[in-house]
mmCIF file with all atom_site columns, C-alpha atoms in Angstrom:
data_model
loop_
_atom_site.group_PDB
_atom_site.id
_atom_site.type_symbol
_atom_site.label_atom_id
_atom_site.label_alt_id
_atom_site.label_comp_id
_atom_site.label_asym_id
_atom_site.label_entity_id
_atom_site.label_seq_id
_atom_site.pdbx_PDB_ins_code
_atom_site.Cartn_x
_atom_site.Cartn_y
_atom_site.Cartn_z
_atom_site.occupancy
_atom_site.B_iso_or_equiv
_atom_site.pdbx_formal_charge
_atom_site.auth_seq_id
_atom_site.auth_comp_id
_atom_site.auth_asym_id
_atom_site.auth_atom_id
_atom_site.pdbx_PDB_model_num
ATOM 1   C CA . UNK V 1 1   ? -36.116 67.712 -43.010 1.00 48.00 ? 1   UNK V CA 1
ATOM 2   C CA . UNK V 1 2   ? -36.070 64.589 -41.581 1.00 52.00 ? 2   UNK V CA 1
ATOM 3   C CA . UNK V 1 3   ? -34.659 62.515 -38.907 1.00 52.00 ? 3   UNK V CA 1
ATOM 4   C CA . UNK V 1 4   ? -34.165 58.841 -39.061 1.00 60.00 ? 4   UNK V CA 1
ATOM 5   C CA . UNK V 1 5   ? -36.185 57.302 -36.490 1.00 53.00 ? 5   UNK V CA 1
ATOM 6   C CA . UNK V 1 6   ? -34.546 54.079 -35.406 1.00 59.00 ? 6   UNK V CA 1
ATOM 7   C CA . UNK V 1 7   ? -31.313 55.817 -35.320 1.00 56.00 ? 7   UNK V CA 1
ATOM 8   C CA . UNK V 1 8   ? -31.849 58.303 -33.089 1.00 54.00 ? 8   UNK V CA 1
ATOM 9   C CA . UNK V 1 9   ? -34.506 55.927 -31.101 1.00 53.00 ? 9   UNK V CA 1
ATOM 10  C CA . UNK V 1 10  ? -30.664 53.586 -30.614 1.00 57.00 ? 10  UNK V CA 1
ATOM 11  C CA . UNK V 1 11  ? -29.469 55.876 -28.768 1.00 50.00 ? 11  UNK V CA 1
ATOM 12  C CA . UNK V 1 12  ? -31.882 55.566 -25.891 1.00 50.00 ? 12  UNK V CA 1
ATOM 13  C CA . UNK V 1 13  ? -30.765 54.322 -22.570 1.00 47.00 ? 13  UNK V CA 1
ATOM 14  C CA . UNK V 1 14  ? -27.236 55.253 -23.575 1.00 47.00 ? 14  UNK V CA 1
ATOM 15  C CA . UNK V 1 15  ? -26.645 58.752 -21.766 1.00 44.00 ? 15  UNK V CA 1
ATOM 16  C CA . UNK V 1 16  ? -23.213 60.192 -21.858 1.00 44.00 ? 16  UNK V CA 1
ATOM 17  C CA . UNK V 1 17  ? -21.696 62.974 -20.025 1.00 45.00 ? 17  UNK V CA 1
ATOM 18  C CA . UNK V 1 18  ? -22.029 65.845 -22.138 1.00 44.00 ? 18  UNK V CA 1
ATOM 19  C CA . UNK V 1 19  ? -20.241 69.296 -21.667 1.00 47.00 ? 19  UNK V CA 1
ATOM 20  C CA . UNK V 1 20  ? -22.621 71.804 -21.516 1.00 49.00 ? 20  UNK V CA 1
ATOM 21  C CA . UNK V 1 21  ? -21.700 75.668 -22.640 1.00 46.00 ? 21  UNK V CA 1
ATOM 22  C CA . UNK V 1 22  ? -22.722 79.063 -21.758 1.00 50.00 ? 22  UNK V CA 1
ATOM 23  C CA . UNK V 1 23  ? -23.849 81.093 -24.675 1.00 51.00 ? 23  UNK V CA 1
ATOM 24  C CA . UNK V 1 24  ? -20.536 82.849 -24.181 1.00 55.00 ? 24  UNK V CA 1
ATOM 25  C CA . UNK V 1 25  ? -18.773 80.018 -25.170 1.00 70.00 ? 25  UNK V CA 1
ATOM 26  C CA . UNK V 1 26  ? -20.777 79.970 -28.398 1.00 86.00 ? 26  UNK V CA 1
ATOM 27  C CA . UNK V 1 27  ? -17.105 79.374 -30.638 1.00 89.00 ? 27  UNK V CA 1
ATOM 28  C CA . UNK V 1 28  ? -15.686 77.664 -33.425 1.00 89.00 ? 28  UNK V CA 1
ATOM 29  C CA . UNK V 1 29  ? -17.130 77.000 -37.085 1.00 92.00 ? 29  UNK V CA 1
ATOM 30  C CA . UNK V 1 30  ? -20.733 77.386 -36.081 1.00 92.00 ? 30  UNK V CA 1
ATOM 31  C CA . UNK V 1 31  ? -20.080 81.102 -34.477 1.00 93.00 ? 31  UNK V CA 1
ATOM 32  C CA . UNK V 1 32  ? -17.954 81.906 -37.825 1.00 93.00 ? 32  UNK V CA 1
ATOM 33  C CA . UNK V 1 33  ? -21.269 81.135 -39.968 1.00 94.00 ? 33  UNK V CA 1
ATOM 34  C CA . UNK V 1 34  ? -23.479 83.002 -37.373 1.00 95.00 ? 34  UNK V CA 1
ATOM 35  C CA . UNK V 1 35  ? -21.130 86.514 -37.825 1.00 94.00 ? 35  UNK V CA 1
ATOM 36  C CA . UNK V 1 36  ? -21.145 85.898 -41.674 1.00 94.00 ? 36  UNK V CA 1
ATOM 37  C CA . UNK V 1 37  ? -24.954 85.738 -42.022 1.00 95.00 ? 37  UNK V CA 1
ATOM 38  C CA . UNK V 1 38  ? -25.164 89.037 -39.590 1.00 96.00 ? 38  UNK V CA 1
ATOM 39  C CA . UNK V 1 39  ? -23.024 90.477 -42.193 1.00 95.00 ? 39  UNK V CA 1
ATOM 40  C CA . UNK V 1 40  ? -24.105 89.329 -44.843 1.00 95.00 ? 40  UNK V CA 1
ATOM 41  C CA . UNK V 1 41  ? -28.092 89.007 -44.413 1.00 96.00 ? 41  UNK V CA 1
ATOM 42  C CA . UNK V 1 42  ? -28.469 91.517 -41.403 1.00 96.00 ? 42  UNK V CA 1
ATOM 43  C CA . UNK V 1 43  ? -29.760 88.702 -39.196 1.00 97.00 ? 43  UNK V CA 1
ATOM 44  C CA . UNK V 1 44  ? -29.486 88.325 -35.800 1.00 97.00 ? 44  UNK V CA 1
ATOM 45  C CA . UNK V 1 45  ? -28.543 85.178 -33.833 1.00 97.00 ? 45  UNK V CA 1
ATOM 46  C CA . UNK V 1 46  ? -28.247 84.960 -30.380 1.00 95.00 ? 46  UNK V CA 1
ATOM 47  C CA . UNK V 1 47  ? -26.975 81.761 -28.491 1.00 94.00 ? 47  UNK V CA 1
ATOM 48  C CA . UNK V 1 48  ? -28.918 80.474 -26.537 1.00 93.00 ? 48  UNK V CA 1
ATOM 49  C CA . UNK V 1 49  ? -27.064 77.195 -25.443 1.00 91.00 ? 49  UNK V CA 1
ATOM 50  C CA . UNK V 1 50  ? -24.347 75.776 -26.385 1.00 91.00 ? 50  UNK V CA 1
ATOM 51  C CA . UNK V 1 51  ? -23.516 71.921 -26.414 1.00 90.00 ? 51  UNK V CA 1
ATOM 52  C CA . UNK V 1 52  ? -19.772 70.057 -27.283 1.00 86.00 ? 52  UNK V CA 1
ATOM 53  C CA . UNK V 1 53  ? -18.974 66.866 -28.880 1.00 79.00 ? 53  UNK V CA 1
ATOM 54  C CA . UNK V 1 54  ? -15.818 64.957 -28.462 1.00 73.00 ? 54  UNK V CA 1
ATOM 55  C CA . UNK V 1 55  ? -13.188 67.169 -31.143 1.00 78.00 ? 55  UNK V CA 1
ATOM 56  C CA . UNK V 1 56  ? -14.798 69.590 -30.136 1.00 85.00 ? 56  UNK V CA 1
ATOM 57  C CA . UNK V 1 57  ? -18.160 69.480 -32.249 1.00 91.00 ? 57  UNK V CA 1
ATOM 58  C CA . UNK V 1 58  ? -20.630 72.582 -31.343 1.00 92.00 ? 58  UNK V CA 1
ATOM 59  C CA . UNK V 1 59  ? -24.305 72.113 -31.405 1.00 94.00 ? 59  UNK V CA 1
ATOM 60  C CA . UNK V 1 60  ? -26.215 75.703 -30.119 1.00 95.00 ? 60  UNK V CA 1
ATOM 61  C CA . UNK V 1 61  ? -29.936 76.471 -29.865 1.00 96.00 ? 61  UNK V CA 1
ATOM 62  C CA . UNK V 1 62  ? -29.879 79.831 -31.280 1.00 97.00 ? 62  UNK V CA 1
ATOM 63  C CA . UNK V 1 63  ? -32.632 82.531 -31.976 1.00 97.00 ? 63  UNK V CA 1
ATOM 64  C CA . UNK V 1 64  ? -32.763 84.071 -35.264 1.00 98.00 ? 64  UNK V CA 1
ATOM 65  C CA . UNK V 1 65  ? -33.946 86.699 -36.630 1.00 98.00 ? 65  UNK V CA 1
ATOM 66  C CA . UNK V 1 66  ? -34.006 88.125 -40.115 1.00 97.00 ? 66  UNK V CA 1
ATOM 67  C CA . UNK V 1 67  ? -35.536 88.304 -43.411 1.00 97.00 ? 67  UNK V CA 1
ATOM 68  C CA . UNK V 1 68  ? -35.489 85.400 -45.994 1.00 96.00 ? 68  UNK V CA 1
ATOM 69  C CA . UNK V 1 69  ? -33.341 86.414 -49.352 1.00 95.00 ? 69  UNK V CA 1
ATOM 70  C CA . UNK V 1 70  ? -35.413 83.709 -51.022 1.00 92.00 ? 70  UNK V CA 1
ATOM 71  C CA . UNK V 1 71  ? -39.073 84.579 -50.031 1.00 94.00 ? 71  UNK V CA 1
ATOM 72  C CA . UNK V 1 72  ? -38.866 88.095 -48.442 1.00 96.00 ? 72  UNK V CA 1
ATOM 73  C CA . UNK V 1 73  ? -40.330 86.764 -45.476 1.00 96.00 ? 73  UNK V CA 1
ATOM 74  C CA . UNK V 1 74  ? -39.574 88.518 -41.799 1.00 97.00 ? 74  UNK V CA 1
ATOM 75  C CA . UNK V 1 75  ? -39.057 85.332 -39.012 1.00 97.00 ? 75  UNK V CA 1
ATOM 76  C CA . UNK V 1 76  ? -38.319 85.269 -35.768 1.00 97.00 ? 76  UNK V CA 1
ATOM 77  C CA . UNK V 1 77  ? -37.964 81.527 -34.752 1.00 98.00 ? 77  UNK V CA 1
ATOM 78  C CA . UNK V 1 78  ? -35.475 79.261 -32.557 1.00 98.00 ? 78  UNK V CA 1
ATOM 79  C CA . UNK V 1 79  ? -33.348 76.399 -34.105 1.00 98.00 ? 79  UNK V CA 1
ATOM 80  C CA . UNK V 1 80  ? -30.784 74.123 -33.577 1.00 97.00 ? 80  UNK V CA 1
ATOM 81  C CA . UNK V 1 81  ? -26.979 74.517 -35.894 1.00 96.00 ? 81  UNK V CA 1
ATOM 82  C CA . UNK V 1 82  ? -23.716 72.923 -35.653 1.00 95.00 ? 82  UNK V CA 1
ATOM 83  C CA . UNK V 1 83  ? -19.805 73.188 -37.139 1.00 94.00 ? 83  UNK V CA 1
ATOM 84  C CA . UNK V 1 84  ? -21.564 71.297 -40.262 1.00 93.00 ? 84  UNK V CA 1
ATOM 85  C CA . UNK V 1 85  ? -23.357 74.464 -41.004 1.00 92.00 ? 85  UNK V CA 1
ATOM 86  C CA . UNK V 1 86  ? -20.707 75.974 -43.051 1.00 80.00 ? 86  UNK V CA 1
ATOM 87  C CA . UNK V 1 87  ? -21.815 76.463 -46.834 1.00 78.00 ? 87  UNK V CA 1
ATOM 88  C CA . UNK V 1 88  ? -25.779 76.392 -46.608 1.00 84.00 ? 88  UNK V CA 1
ATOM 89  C CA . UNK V 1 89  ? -26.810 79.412 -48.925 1.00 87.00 ? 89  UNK V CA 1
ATOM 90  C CA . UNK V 1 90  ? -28.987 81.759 -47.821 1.00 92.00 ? 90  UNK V CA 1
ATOM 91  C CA . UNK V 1 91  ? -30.122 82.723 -44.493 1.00 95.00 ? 91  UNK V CA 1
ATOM 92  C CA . UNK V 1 92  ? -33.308 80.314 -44.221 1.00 96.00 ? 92  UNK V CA 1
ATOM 93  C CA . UNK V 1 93  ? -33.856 78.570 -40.881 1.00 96.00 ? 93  UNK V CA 1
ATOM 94  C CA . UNK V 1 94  ? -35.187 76.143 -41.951 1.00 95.00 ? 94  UNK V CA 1
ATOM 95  C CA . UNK V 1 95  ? -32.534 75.494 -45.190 1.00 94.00 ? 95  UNK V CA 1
ATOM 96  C CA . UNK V 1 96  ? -29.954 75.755 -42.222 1.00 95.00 ? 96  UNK V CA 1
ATOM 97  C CA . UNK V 1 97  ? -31.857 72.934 -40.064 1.00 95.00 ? 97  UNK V CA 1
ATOM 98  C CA . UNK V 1 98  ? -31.976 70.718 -42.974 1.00 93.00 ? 98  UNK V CA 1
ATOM 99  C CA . UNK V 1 99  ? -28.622 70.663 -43.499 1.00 92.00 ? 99  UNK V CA 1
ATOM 100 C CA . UNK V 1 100 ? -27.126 69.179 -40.384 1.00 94.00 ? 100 UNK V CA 1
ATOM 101 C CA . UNK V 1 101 ? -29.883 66.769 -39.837 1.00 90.00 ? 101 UNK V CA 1
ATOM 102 C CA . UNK V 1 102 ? -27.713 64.260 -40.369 1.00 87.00 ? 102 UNK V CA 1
ATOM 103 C CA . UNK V 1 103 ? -24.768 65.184 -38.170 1.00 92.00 ? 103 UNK V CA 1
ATOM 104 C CA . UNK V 1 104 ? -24.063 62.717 -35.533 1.00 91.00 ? 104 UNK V CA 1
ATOM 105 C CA . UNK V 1 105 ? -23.311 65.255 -32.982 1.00 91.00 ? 105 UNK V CA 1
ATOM 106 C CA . UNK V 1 106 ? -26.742 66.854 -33.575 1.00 93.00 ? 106 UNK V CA 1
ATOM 107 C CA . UNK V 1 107 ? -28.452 63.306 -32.776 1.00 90.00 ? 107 UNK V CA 1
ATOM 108 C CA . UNK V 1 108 ? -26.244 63.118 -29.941 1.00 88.00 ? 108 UNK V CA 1
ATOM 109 C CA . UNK V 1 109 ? -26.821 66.356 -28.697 1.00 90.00 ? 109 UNK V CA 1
ATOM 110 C CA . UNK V 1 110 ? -31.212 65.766 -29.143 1.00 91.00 ? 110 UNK V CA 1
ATOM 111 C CA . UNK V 1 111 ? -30.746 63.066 -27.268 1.00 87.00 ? 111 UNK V CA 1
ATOM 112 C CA . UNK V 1 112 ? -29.025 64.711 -23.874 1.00 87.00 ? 112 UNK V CA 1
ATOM 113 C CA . UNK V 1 113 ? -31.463 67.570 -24.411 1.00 90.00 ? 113 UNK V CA 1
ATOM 114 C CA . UNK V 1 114 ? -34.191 64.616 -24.088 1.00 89.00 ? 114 UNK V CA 1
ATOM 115 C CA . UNK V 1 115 ? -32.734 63.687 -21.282 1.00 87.00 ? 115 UNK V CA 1
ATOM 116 C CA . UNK V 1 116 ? -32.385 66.727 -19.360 1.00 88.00 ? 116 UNK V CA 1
ATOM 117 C CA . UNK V 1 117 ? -35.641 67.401 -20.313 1.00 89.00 ? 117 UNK V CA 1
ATOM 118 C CA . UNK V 1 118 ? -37.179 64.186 -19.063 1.00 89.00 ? 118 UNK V CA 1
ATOM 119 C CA . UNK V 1 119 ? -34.568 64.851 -15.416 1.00 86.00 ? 119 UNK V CA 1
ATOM 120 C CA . UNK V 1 120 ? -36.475 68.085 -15.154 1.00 86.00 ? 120 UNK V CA 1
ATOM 121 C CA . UNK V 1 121 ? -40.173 67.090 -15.298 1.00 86.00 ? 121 UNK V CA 1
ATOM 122 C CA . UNK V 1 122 ? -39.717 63.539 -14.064 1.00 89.00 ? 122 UNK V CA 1
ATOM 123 C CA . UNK V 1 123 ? -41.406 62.311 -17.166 1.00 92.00 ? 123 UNK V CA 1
ATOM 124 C CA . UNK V 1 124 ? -40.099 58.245 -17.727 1.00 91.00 ? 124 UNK V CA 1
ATOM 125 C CA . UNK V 1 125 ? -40.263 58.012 -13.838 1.00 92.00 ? 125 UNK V CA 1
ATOM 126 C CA . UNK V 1 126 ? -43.903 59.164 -13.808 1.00 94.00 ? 126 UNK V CA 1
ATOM 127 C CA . UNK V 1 127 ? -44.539 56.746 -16.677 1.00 95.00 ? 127 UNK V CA 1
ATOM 128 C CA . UNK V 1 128 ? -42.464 53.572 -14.930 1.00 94.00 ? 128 UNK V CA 1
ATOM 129 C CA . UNK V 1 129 ? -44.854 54.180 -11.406 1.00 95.00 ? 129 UNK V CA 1
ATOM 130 C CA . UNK V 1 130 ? -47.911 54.133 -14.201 1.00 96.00 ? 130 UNK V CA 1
ATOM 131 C CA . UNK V 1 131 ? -46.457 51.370 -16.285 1.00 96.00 ? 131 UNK V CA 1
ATOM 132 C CA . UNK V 1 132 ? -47.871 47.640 -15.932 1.00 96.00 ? 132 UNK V CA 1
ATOM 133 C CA . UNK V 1 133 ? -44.636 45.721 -16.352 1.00 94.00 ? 133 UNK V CA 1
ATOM 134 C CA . UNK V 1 134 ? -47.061 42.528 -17.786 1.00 95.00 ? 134 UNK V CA 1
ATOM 135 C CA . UNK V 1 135 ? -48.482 44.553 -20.813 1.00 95.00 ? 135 UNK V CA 1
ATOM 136 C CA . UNK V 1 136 ? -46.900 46.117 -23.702 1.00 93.00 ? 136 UNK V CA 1
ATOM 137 C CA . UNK V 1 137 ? -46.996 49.866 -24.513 1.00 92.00 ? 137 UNK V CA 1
ATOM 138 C CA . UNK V 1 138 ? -50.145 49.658 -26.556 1.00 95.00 ? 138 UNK V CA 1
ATOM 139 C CA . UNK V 1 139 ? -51.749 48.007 -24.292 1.00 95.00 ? 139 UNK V CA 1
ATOM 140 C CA . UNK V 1 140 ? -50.698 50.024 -20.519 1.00 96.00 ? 140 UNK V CA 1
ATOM 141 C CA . UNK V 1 141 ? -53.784 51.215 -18.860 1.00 95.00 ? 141 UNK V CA 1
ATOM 142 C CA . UNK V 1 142 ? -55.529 54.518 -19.351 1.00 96.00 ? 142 UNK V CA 1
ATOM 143 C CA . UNK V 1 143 ? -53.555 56.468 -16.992 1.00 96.00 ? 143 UNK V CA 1
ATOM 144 C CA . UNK V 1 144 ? -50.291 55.745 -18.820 1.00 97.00 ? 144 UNK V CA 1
ATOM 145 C CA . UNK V 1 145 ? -51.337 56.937 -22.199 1.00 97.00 ? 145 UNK V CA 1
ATOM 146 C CA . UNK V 1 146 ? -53.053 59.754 -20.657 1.00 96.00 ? 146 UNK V CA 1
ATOM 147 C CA . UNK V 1 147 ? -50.557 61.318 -18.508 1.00 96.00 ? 147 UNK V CA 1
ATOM 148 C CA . UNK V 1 148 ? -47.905 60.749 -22.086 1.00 96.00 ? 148 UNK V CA 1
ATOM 149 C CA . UNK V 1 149 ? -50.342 62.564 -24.118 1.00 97.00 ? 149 UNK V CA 1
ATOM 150 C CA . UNK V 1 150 ? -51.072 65.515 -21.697 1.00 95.00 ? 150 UNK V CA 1
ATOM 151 C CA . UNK V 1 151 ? -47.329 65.739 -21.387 1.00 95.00 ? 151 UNK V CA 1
ATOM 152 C CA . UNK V 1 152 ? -46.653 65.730 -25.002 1.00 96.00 ? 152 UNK V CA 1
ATOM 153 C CA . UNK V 1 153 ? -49.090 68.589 -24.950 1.00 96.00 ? 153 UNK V CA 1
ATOM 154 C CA . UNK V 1 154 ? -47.208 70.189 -22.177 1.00 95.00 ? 154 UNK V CA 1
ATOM 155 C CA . UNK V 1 155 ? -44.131 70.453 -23.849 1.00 95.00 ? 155 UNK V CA 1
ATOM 156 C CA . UNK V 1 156 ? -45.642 72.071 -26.967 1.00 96.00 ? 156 UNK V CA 1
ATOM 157 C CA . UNK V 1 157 ? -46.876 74.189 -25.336 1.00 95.00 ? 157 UNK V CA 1
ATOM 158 C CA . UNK V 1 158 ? -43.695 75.286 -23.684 1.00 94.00 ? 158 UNK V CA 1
ATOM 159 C CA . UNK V 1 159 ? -42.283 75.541 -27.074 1.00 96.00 ? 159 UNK V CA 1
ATOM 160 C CA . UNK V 1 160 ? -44.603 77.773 -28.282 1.00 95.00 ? 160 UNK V CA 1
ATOM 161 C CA . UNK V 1 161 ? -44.342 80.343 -25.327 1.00 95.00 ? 161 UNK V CA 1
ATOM 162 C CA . UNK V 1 162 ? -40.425 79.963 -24.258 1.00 95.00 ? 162 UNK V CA 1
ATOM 163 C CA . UNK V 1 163 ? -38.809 78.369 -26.825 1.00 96.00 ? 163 UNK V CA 1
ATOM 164 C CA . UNK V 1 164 ? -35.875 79.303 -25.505 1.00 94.00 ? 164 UNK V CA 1
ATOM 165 C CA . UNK V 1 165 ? -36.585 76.596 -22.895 1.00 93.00 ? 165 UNK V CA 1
ATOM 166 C CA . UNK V 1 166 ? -35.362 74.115 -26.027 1.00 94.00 ? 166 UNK V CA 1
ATOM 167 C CA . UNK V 1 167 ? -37.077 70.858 -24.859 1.00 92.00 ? 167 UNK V CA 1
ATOM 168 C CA . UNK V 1 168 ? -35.424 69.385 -27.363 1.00 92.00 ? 168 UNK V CA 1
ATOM 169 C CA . UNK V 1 169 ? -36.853 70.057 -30.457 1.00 95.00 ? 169 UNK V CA 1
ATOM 170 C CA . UNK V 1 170 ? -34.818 71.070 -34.050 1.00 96.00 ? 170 UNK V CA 1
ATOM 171 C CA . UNK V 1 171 ? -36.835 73.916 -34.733 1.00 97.00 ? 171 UNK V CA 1
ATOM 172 C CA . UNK V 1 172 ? -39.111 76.280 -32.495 1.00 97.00 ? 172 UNK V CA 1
ATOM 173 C CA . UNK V 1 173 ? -43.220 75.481 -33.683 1.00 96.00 ? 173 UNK V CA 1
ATOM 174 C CA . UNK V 1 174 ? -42.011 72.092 -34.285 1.00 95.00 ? 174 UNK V CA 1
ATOM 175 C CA . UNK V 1 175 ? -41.222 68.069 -32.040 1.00 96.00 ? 175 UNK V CA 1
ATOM 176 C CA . UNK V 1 176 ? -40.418 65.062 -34.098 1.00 93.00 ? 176 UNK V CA 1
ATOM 177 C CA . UNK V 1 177 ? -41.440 62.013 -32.899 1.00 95.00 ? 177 UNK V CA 1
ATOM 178 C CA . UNK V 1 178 ? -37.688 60.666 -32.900 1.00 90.00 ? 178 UNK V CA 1
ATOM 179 C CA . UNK V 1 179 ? -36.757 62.920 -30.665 1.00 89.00 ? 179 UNK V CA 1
ATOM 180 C CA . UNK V 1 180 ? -39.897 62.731 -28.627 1.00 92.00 ? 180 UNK V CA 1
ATOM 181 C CA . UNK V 1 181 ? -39.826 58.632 -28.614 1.00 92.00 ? 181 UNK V CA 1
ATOM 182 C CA . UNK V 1 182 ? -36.398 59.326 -27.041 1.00 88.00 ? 182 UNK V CA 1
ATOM 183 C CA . UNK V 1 183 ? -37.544 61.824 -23.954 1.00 89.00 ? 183 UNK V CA 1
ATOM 184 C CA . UNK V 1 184 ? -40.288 59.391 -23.173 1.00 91.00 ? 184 UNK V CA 1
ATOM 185 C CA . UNK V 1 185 ? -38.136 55.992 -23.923 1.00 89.00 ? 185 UNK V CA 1
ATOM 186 C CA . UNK V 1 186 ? -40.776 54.426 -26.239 1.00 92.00 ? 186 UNK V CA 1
ATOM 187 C CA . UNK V 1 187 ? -41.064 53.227 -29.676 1.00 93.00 ? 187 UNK V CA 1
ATOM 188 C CA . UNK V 1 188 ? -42.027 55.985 -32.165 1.00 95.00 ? 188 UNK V CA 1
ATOM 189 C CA . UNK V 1 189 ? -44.748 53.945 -32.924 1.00 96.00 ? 189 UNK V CA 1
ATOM 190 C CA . UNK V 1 190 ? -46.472 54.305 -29.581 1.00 97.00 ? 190 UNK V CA 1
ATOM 191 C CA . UNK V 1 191 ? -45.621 58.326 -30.095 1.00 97.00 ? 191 UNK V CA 1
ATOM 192 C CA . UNK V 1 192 ? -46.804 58.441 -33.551 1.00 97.00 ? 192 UNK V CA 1
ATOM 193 C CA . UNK V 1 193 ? -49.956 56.445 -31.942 1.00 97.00 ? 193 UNK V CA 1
ATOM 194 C CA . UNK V 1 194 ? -50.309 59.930 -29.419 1.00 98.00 ? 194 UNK V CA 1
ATOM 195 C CA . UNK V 1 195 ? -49.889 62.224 -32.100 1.00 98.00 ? 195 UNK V CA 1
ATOM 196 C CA . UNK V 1 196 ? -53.458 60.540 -33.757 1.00 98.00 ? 196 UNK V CA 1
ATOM 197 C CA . UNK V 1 197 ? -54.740 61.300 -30.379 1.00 97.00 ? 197 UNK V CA 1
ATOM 198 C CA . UNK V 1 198 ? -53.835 65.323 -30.272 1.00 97.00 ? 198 UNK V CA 1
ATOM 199 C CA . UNK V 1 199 ? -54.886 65.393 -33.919 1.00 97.00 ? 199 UNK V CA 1
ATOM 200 C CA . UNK V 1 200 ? -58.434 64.177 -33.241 1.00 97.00 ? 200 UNK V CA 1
ATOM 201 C CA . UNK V 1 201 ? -58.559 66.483 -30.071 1.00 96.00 ? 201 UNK V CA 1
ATOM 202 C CA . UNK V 1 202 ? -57.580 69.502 -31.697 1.00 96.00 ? 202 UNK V CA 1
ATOM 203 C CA . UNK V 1 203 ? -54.482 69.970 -29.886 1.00 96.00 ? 203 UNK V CA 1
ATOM 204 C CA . UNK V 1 204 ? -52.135 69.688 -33.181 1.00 97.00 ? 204 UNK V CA 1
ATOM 205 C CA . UNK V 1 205 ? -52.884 70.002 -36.925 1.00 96.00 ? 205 UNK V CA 1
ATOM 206 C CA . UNK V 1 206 ? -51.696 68.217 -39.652 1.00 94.00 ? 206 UNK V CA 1
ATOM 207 C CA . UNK V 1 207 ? -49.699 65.471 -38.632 1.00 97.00 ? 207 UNK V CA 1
ATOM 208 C CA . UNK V 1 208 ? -47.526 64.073 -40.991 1.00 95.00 ? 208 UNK V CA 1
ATOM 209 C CA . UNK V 1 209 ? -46.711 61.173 -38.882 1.00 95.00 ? 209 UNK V CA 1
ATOM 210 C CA . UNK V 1 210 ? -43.263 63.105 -37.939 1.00 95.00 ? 210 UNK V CA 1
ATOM 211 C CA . UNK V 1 211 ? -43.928 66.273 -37.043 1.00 96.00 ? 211 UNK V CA 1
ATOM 212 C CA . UNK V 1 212 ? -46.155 67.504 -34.306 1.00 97.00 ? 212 UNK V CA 1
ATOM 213 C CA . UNK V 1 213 ? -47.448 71.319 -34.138 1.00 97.00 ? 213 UNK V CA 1
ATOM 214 C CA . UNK V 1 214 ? -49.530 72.572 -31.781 1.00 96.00 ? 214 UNK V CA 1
ATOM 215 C CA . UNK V 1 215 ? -52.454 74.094 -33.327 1.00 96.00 ? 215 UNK V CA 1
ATOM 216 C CA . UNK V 1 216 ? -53.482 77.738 -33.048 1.00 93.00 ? 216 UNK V CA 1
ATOM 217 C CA . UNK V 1 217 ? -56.884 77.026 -31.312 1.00 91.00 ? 217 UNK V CA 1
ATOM 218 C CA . UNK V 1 218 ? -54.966 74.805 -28.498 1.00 90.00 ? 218 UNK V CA 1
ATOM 219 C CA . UNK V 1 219 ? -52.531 77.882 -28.046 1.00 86.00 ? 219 UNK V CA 1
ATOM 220 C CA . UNK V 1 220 ? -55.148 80.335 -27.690 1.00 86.00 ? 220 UNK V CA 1
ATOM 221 C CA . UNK V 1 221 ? -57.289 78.451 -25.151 1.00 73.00 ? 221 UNK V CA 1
#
């Protein structure tokens, strides 16, 4: 599953009024696939939130629960789905996730959630009092890079203990850097350059470069 990077990292600074649903209103295409996996897989999905796109296009953070046909494997997890989702087989969260990756509306919709995100905790205004306007992001003084890492951190840590809090990832465990780059209006690279920094502190494990996860011993302490 992947996102591309530059695309979704065009979209910052461009915020749009976006419609945004009560799990009641969870409707259309995307709540047609939801009842036919409950039928068909015994699954439950819950909607969480619900966003719109101009036609209208649904895009819901939902939690699902089941067991995977293909592996036999219970889950519990969050994840984002759309109206694209019709015709994924199975009942794999992850299968589902990958297959509307590429919807516009779902890039769209990561990107408001990235805002309301960075609204809520203040993040880019924290980061523009720390910011020295003379240097470039590599190069900002400690404080900058510190406060973005510990926040990174923060939100993973929300994640993994309300994930129905979505900060804006696709999948609950899980933050891209894409979408990350976008909450804290900086270049992936800089955010990639973080993620080295968790990884050598323990705080995530295996990064791919893409994907951050925070890492068991950083959950526990």
């Amino acid at each position: 599953m992947s996102i591309d990077e530059e695309q979704v990292f065009a979209l910052i600074r461009k915020p749009v009024a976006l419609a945004e649903l009560q799990p009641s209103r969870f409707t259309g295409r995307v709540a047609l696939w939801a009842a036919e996996t409950e039928r068909r897989y015994g699954d439950s999905i819950i909607p969480v939130m619900t966003y719109v796109e101009n036609g209208p296009h649904r895009v819901a953070w939902i939690r699902h629960e089941g067991e995977d046909v293909r592996t036999g494997e219970r889950f519990c997890t969050y994840h984002i789905v759309c109206d694209c989702i019709a015709g994924v087989e199975g009942n794999s969260p992850r299968a589902s996730v990958a297959q509307i990756l590429g919807c516009r509306a779902v890039l769209h919709a990561l990107q408001r959630r990235a805002a309301f995100v960075d609204h809520t905790y203040r993040t880019c205004e924290i980061l523009s009092a720390l910011r020295d306007p003379e240097a470039g992001d590599f190069e900002q003084r400690n404080a900058f890079h510190q406060f973005a890492v510990k926040t990174i951190a923060d939100i993973l840590e929300l994640d993994a203990r309300h994930p129905e809090e979505w900060p804006g990832n696709v999948i609950s465990g899980e933050h891209r850097v894409s979408v990350l780059a976008t909450l804290f209006q900086l270049h992936p690279e800089v955010v990639k350059w973080y993620g080295r920094m968790l990884e050598e502190s323990g705080v995530i494990e295996d990064f791919d470069g893409e994907i951050l996860r925070l890492s068991p011993q950083a959950l526990a302490a």
